[in-house]
PDB file of C-alpha atoms in Angstrom:
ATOM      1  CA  UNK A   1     118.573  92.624 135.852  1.00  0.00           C
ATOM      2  CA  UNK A   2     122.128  91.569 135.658  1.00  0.00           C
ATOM      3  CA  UNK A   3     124.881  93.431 133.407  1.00  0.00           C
ATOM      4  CA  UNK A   4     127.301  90.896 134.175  1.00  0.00           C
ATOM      5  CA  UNK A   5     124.870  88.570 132.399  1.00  0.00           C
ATOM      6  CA  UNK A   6     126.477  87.113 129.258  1.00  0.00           C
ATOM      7  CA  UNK A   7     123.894  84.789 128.548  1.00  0.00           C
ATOM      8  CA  UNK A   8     120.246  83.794 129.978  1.00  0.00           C
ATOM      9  CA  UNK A   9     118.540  79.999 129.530  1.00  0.00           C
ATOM     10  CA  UNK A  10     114.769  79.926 131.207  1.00  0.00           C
ATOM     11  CA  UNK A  11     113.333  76.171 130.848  1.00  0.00           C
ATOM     12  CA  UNK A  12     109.489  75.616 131.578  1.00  0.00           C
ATOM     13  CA  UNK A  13     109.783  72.153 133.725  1.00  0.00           C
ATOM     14  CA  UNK A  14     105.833  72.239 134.581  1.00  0.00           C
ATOM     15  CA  UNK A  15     102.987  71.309 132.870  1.00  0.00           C
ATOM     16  CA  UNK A  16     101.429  75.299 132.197  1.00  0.00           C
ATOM     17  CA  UNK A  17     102.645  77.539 129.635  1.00  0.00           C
ATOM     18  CA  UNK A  18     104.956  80.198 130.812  1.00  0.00           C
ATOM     19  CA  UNK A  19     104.801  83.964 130.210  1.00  0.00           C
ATOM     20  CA  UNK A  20     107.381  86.057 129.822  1.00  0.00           C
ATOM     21  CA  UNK A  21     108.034  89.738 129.704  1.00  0.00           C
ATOM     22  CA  UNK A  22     111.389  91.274 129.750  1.00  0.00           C
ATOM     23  CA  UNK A  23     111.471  94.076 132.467  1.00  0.00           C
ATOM     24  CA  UNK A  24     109.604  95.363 135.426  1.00  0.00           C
ATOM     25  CA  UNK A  25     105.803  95.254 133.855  1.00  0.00           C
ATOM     26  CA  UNK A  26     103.468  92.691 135.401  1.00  0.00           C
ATOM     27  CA  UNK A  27     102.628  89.986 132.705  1.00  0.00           C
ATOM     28  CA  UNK A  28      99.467  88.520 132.372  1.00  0.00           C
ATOM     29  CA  UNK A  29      97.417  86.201 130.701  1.00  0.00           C
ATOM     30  CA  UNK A  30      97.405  88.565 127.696  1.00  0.00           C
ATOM     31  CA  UNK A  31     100.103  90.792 127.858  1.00  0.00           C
ATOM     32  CA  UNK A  32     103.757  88.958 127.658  1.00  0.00           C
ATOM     33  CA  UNK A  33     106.155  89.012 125.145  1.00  0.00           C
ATOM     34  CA  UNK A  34     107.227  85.192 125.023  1.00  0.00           C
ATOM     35  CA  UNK A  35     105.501  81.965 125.868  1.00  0.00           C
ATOM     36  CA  UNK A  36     106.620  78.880 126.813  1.00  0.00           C
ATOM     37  CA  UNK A  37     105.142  75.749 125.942  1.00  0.00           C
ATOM     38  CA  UNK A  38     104.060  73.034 129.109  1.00  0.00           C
ATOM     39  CA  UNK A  39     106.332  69.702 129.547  1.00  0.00           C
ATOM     40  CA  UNK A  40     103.761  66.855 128.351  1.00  0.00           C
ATOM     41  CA  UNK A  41     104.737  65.312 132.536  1.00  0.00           C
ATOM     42  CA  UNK A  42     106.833  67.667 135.596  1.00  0.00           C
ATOM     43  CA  UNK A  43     110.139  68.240 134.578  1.00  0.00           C
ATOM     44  CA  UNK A  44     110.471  65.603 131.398  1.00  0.00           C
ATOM     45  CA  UNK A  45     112.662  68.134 129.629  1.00  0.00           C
ATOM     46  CA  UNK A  46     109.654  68.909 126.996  1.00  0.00           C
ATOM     47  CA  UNK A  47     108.812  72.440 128.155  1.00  0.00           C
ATOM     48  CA  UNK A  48     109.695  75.304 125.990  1.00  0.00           C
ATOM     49  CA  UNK A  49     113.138  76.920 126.251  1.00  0.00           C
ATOM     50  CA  UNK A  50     113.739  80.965 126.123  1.00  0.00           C
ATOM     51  CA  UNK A  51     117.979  81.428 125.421  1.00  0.00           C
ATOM     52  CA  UNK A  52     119.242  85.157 125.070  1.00  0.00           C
ATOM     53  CA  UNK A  53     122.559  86.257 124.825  1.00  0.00           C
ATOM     54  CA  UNK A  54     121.211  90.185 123.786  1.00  0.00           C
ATOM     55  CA  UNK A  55     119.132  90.603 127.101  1.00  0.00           C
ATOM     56  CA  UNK A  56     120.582  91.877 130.608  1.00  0.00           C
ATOM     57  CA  UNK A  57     117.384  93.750 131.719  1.00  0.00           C
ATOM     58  CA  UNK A  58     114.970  92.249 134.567  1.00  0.00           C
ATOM     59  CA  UNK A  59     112.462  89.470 133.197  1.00  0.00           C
ATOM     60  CA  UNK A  60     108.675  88.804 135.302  1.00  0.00           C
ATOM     61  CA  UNK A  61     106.892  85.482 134.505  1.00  0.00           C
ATOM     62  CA  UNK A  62     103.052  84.432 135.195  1.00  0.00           C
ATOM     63  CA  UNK A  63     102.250  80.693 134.812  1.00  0.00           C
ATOM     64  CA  UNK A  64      98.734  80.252 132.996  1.00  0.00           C
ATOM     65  CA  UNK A  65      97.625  78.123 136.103  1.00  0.00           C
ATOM     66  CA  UNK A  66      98.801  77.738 139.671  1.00  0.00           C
ATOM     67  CA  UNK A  67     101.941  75.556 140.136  1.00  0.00           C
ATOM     68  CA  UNK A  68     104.229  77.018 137.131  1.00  0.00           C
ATOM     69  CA  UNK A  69     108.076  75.395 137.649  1.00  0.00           C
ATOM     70  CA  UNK A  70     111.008  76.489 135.304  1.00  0.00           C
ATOM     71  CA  UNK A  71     114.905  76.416 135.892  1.00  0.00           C
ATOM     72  CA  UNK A  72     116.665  79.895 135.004  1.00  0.00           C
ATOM     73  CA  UNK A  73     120.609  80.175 134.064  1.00  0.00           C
ATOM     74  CA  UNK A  74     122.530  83.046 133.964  1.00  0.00           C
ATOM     75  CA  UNK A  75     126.163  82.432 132.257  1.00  0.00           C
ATOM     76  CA  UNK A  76     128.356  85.035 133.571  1.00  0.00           C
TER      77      UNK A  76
END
């Protein structure tokens, strides 16, 4: 969580979907509230992008396989 947070940019750069849930709760494999699509190839810039400027809270992500990669930004 960050309340200095003005804006947040989460990138999948790995080739499993993301999941994401926005605050302390555990995601799994069936319980998230977004998903991010895989990159087709490790970090080709084709993974699915999550960009909130409305969320400061704490945000928990699973990978649907081992290895999961992503970038996060916060824009303070």
């Amino acid at each position: 969580a960050n309340t200095s947070r003005r804006e947040i940019i989460v990138q999948n750069t790995g080739t499993t979907v993301l999941k994401l849930v926005f605050g302390t709760a555990t995601p799994t494999q069936t319980a998230y509230h977004v998903a991010l699509k895989s990159g087709a190839a490790a970090d080709d810039g084709t993974g699915g992008v999550f960009i909130s400027d409305t969320w400061f809270g704490a945000m928990q992500i699973i990978s649907s396989a081992s290895g999961g990669t992503y970038v996060l930004t916060e824009i303070q």
